[in-house]
Coordinates of C-alpha atoms in Angstrom, one line a residue:
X1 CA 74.4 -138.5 39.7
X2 CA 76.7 -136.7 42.1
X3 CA 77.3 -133.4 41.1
X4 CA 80.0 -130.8 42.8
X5 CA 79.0 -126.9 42.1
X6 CA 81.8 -124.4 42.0
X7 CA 80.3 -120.9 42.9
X8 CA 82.4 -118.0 44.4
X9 CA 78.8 -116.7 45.8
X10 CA 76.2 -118.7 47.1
X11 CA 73.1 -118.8 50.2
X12 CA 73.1 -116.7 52.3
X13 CA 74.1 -114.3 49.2
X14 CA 70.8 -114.6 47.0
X15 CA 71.6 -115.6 43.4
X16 CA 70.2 -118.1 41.1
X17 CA 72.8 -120.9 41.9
X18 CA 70.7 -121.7 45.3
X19 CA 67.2 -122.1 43.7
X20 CA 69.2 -125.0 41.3
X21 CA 71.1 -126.4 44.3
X22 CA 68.1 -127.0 45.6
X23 CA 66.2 -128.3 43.2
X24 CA 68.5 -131.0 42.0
X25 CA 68.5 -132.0 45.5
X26 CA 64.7 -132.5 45.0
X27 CA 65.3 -134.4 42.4
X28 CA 68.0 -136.9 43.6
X29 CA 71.0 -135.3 42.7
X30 CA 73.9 -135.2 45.5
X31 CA 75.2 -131.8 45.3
X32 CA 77.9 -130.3 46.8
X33 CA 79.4 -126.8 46.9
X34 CA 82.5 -125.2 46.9
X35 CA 82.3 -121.7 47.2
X36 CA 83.5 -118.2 49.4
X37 CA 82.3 -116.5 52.7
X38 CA 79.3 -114.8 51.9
X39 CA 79.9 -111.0 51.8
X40 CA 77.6 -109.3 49.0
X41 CA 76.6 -107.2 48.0
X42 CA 77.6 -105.4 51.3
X43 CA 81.8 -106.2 51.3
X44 CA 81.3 -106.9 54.7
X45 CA 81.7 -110.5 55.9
X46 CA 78.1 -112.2 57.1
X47 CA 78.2 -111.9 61.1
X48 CA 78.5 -115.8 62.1
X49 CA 81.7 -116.4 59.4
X50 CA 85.6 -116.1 59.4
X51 CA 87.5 -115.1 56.6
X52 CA 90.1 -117.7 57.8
X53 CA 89.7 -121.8 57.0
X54 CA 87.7 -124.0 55.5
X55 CA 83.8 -123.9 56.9
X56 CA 81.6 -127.3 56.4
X57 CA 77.6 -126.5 56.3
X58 CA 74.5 -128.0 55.4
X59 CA 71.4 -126.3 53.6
X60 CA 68.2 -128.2 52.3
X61 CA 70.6 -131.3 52.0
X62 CA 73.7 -129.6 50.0
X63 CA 76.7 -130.0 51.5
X64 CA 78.8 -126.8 51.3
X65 CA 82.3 -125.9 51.7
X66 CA 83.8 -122.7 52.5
X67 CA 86.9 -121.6 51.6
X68 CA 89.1 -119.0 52.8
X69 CA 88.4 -115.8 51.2
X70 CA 89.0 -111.9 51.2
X71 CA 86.2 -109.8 51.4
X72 CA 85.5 -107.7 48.7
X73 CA 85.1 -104.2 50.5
X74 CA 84.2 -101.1 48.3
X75 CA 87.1 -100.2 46.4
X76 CA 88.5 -101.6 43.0
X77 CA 91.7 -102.4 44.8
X78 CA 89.5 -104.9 47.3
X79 CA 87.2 -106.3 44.7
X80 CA 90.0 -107.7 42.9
X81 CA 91.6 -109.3 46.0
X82 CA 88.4 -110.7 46.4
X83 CA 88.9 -112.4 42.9
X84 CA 92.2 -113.4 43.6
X85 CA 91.5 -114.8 46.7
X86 CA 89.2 -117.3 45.4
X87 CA 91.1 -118.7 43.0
X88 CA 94.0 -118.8 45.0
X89 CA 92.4 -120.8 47.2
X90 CA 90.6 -123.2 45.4
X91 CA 93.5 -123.8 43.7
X92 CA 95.1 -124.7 47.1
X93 CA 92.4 -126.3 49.1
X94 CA 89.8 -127.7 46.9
X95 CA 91.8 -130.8 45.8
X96 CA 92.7 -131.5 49.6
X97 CA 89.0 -131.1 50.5
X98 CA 87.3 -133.5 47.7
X99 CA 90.4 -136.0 47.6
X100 CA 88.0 -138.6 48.8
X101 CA 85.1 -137.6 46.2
X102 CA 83.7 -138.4 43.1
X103 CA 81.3 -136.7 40.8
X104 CA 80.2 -137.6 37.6
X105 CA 80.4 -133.4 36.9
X106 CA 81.4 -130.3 38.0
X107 CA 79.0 -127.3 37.5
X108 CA 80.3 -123.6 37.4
X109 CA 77.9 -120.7 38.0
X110 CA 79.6 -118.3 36.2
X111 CA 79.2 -114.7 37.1
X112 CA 82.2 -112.3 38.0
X113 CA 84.8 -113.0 38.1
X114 CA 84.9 -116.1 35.5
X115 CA 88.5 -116.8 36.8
X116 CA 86.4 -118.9 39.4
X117 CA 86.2 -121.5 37.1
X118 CA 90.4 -122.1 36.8
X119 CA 90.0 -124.4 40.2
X120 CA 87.2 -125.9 38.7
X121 CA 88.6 -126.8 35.5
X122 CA 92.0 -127.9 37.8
X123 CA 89.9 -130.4 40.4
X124 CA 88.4 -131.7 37.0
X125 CA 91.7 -132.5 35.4
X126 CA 92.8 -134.1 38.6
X127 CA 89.3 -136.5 38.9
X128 CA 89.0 -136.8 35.0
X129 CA 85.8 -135.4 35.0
X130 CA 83.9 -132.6 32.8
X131 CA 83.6 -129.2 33.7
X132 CA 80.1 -127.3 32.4
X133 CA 80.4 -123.4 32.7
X134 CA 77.1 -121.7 33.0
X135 CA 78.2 -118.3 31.7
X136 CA 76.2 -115.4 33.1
X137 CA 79.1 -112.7 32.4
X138 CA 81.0 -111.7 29.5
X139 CA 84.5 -111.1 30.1
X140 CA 87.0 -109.3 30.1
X141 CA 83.9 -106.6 29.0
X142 CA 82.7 -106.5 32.6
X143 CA 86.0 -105.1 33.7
X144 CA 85.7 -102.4 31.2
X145 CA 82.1 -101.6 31.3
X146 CA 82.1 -101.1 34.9
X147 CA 85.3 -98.8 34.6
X148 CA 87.5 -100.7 36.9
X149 CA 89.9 -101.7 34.5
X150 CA 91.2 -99.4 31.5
X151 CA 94.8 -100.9 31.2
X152 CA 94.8 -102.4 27.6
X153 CA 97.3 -105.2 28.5
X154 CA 95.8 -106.2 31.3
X155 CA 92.4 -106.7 29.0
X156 CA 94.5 -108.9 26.8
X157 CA 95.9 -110.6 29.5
X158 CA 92.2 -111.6 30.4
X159 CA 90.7 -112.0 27.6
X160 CA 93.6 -114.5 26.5
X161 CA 92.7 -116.6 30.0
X162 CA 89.1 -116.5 29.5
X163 CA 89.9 -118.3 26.2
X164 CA 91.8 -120.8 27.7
X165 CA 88.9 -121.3 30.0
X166 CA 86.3 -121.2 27.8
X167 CA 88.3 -123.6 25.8
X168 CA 89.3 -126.3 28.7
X169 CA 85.5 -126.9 29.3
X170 CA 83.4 -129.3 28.6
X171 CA 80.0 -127.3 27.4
X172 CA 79.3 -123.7 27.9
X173 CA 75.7 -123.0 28.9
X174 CA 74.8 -119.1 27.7
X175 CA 72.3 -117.0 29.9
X176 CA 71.4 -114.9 26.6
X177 CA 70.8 -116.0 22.8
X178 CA 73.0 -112.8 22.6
X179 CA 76.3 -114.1 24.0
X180 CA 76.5 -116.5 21.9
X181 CA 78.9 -114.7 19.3
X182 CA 81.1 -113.3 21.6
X183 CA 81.2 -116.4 23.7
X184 CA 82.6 -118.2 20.4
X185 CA 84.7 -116.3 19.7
X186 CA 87.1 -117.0 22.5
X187 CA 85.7 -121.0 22.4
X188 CA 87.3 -122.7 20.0
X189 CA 85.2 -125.9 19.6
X190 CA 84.2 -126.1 22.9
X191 CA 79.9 -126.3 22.5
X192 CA 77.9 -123.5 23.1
X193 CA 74.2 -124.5 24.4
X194 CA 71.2 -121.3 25.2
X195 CA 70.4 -122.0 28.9
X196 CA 68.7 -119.3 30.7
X197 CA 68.2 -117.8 34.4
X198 CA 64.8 -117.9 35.9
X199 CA 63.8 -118.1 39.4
X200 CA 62.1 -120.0 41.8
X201 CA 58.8 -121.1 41.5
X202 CA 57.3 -118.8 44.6
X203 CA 57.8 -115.6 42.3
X204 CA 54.5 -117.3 40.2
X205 CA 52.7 -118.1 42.8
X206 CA 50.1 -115.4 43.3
X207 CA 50.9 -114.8 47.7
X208 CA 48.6 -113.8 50.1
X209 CA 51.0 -112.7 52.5
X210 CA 52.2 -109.1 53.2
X211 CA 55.6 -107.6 52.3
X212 CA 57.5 -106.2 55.6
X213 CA 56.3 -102.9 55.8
X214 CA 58.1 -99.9 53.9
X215 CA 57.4 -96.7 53.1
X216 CA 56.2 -96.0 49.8
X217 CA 54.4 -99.4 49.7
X218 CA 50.5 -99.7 49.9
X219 CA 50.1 -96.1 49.1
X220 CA 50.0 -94.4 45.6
X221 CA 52.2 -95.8 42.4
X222 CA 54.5 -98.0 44.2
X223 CA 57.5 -98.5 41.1
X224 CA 59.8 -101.1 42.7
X225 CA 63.5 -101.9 41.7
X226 CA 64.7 -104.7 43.8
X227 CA 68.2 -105.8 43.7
X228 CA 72.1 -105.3 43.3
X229 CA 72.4 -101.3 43.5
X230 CA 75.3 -100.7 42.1
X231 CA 77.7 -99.2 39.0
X232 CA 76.3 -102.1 36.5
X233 CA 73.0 -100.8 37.3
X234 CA 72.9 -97.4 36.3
X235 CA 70.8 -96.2 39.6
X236 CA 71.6 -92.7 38.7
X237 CA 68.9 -92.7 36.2
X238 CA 66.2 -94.0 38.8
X239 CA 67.6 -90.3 40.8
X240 CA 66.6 -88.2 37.8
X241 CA 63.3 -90.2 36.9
X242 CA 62.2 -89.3 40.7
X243 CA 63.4 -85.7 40.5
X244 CA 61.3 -85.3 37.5
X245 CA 58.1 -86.9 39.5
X246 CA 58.7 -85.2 42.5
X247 CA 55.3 -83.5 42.4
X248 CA 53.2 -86.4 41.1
X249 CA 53.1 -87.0 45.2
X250 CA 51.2 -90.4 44.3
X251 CA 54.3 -92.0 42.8
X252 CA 56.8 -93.3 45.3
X253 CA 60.2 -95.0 43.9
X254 CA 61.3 -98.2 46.4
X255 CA 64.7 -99.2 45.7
X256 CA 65.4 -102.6 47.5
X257 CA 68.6 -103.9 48.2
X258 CA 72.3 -102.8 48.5
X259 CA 75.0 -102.6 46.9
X260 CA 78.2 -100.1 46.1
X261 CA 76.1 -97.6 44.7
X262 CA 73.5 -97.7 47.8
X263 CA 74.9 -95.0 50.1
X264 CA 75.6 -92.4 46.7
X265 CA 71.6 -92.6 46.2
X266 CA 71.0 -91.8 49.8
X267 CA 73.2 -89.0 49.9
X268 CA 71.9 -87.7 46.7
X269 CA 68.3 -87.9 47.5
X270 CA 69.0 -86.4 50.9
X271 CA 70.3 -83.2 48.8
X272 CA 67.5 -83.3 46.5
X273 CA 64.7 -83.6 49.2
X274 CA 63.4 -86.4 47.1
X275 CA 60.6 -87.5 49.2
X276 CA 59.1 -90.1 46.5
X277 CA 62.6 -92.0 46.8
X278 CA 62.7 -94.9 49.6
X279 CA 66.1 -97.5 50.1
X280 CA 65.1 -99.5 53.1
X281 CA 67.9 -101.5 52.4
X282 CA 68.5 -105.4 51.5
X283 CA 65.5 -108.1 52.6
X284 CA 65.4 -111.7 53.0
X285 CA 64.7 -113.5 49.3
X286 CA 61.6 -115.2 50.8
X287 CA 60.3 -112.1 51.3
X288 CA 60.7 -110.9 47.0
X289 CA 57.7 -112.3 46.2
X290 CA 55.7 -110.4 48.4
X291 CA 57.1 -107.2 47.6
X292 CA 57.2 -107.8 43.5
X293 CA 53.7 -108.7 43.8
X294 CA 52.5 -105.6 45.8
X295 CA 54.1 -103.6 43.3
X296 CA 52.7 -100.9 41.1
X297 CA 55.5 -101.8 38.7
X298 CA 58.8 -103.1 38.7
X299 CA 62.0 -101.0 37.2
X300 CA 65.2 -102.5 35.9
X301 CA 68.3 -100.5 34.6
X302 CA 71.1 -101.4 33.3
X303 CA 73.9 -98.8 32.1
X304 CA 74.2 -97.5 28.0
X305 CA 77.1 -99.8 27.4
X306 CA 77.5 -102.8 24.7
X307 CA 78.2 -105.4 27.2
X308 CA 74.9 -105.0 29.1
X309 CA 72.6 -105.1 25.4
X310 CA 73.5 -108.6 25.2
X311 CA 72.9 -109.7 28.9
X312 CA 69.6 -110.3 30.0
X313 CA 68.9 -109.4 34.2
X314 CA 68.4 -112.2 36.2
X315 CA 65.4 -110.1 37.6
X316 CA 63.8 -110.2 34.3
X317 CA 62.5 -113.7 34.7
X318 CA 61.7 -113.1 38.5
X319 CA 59.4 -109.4 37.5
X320 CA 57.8 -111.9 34.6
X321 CA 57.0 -114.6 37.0
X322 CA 55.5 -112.1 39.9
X323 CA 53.1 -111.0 37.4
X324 CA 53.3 -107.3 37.3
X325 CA 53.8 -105.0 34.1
X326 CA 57.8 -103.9 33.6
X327 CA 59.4 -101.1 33.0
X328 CA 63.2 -101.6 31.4
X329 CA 65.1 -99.1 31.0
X330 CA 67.8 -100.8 28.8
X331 CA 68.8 -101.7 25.9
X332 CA 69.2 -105.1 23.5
X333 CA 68.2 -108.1 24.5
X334 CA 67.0 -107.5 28.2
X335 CA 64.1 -104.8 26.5
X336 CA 63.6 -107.1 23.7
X337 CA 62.3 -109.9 25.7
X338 CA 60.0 -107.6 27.9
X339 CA 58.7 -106.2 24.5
X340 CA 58.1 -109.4 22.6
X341 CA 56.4 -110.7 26.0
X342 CA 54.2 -107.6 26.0
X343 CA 55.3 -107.6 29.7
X344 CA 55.8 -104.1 30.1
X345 CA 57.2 -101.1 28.6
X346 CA 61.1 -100.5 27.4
X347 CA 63.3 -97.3 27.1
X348 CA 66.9 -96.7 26.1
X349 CA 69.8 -97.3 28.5
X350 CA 70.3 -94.0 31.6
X351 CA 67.4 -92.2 29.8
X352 CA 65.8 -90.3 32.8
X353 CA 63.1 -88.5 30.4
X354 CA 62.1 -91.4 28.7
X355 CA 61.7 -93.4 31.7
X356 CA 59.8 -90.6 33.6
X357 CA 57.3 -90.8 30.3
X358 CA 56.8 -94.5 31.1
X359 CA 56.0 -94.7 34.6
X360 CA 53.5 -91.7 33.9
X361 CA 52.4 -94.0 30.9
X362 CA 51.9 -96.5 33.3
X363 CA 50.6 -94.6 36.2
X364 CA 47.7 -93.2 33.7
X365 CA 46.9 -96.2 32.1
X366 CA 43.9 -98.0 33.1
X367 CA 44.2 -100.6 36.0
X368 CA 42.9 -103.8 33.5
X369 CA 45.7 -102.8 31.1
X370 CA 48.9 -103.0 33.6
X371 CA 46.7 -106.3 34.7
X372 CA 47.0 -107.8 31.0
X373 CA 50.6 -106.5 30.7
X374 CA 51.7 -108.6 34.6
X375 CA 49.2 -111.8 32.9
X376 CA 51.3 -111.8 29.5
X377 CA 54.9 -111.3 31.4
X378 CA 54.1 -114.3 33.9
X379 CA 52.5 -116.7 31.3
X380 CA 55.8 -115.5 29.0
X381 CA 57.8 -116.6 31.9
X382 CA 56.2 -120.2 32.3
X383 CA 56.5 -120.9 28.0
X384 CA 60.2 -119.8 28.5
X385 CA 62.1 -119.8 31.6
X386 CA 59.8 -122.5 34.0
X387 CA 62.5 -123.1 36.7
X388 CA 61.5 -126.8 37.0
X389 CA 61.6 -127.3 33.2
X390 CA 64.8 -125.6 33.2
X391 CA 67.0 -127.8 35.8
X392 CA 65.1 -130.9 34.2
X393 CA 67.3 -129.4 31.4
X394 CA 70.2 -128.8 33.3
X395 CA 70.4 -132.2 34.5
X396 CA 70.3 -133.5 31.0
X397 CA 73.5 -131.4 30.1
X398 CA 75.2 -132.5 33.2
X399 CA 74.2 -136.3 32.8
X400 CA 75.5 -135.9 28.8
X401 CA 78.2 -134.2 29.6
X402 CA 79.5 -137.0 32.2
X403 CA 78.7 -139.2 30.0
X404 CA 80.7 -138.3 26.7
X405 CA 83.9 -137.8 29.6
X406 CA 83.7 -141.7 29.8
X407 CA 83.2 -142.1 26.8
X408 CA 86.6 -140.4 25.9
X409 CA 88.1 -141.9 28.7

């Protein structure tokens, strides 16, 4: 099976979408990639790229193709140019590009913005061949959740394309059990299937090896959030938590990664003197493991808004699968799953009090019970979200989805 995966972000940007690349290479699928110059979380362009013309690479035997594309910066104003620009130019280059190729599917990692998969959808009018949309967002309520958008026609005006996306595919794959009712809503009859993140198979892999070395690590209560620091997020809450904690000197918070957010929590730490906060910044993803797993605990936060109850954090499977008890400060179905798992404990959504509670909960607790809680959340992870039993999975939508497209050809 040949395969073409449409993906505004993908290596050296760390999401999901790499791990499965990869893995269906492993597995004898021919994959190739169309996707952007890599410039997140950061809005700065990856030193060795040009924002002009098309750039040919190949990693772990996928072929990639990169397409022009605007940075996204750190403004509203950029970040939707940096949408644009995508689709823009697929629209103009990808059918140029693969006029010479054939797949049997083409595969969209959906995140923001979901307007990526219009050139998608477009190349697999043009070669006749079904288009499967992983969707990992729910639009237009990312827009308003995240504030940048608060014009009610323009909501309308993308909420009535998200329809016609969602109804010009082939099968939509869901990342949460949650999305399912507002997916179908906007669907039509297009199939809705349950397919969910996880990560690769290192996270499980009890390492030896040390993480880089960063302060806060290897001393004390090391609680850990690793990962896109930005409005989404809610990071203001992980500010109060350590404020509150300040003179529990044992307890350090280590917020890895970067993001929009990134420099307002330096700044604000800086003007509280908080001492127990560390951001050293955005690490290689072969290094995750190493840090998840020399973790006290590991944080995620989302913000108190109705999008995020239904969307479960990619870094939910990828805490489960290092094995260490979680603390989730949000609500629906991301605290649900770390509560059913008995992975960990949940809070509500930007609740600094309540989350200060739980890491003390944790921080007092006895050593063999955060052990039991890390055992239940990793074995919870290989029943539900095994990354090899998952793009076995994958493969079988992708292989029925081709073919049912000859069939109705």
């Amino acid at each position: 099976m040949r395969v073409l995966i449409v993906s505004q972000y993908f290596w050296p940007e760390g999401f999901r979408i790499n791990d499965v690349a990869k893995t269906l290479i492993e597995k004898g699928i021919e994959v190739d990639v169309l996707t952007g110059k890599p410039n997140y979380p950061s809005g700065r362009l990856v030193e060795g790229y040009r924002i002009w013309g098309v750039q040919r690479q190949s990693w772990n035997g996928v072929n990639i193709y990169r397409i022009p594309l605007l940075v996204r910066g750190n403004s509203g104003f950029r970040l939707t140019l940096n949408y644009f620009s995508f689709v823009i130019s697929g629209l103009l280059t990808a059918p140029w590009l693969f006029r010479k190729k054939k797949y049997d599917a083409i595969f969209v990692y959906g995140t923001s913005p979901i307007l990526q998969a219009i050139p998608a959808l477009f190349l697999g009018w043009l070669k006749k061949r079904p288009t499967v949309l992983w969707v990992q967002d729910l639009w237009p309520e990312s827009l308003t959740a995240t504030g940048y958008v608060r014009n009610n026609a323009i909501i309308a005006a993308v909420r009535s394309v998200v329809s016609w996306i969602y109804r010009k595919s082939s099968v939509l794959l869901v990342q949460s059990r949650a999305f399912d009712e507002p997916v179908r809503a906007l669907a039509g009859t297009t199939p809705i299937v349950y397919y969910p993140n996880s990560v690769d198979d290192t996270f499980a892999v009890p390492t030896s090896e040390a993480a880089p070395a960063v302060e806060g690590i290897g001393r004390g209560f090391t609680v850990m959030f690793a990962g896109n620091i930005g409005k989404a997020q809610g990071v203001d809450v992980i500010l109060a938590a350590a404020a509150m904690l300040r003179d529990h000197a044992d307890i350090h918070f280590v917020v890895l990664g970067d993001g929009s957010s990134r420099s307002d929590m330096l700044q604000a730490a800086k003007e509280q003197g908080l001492v127990n906060l560390h951001l050293p910044g955005r690490f290689p993803v072969e290094t995750m493991p190493a840090f998840m797993q020399n973790a006290s605990a590991l944080l995620v936060t989302l913000t108190d808004q109705p999008i995020f109850a239904v969307t479960v954090p990619n870094k939910v499977q990828a805490y489960m699968a290092a094995g260490r008890p979680i603390i989730a400060c949000l609500n629906g179905e991301g605290a649900r799953i770390v509560t059913e798992a008995k992975a960990g404990l949940a809070v509500p959504a930007e609740n600094a009090t309540a989350l200060a509670q739980a890491i003390l909960q944790l921080y007092e607790m006895p050593e063999s019970e955060r052990e039991k809680m890390g055992g239940n959340g990793r074995r919870f992870y290989q029943e539900h979200f095994n990354h090899d039993v998952l793009v076995d999975q994958l493969i079988e939508h992708l292989a029925k989805a081709a073919h049912k497209g000859k069939e109705i050809q």
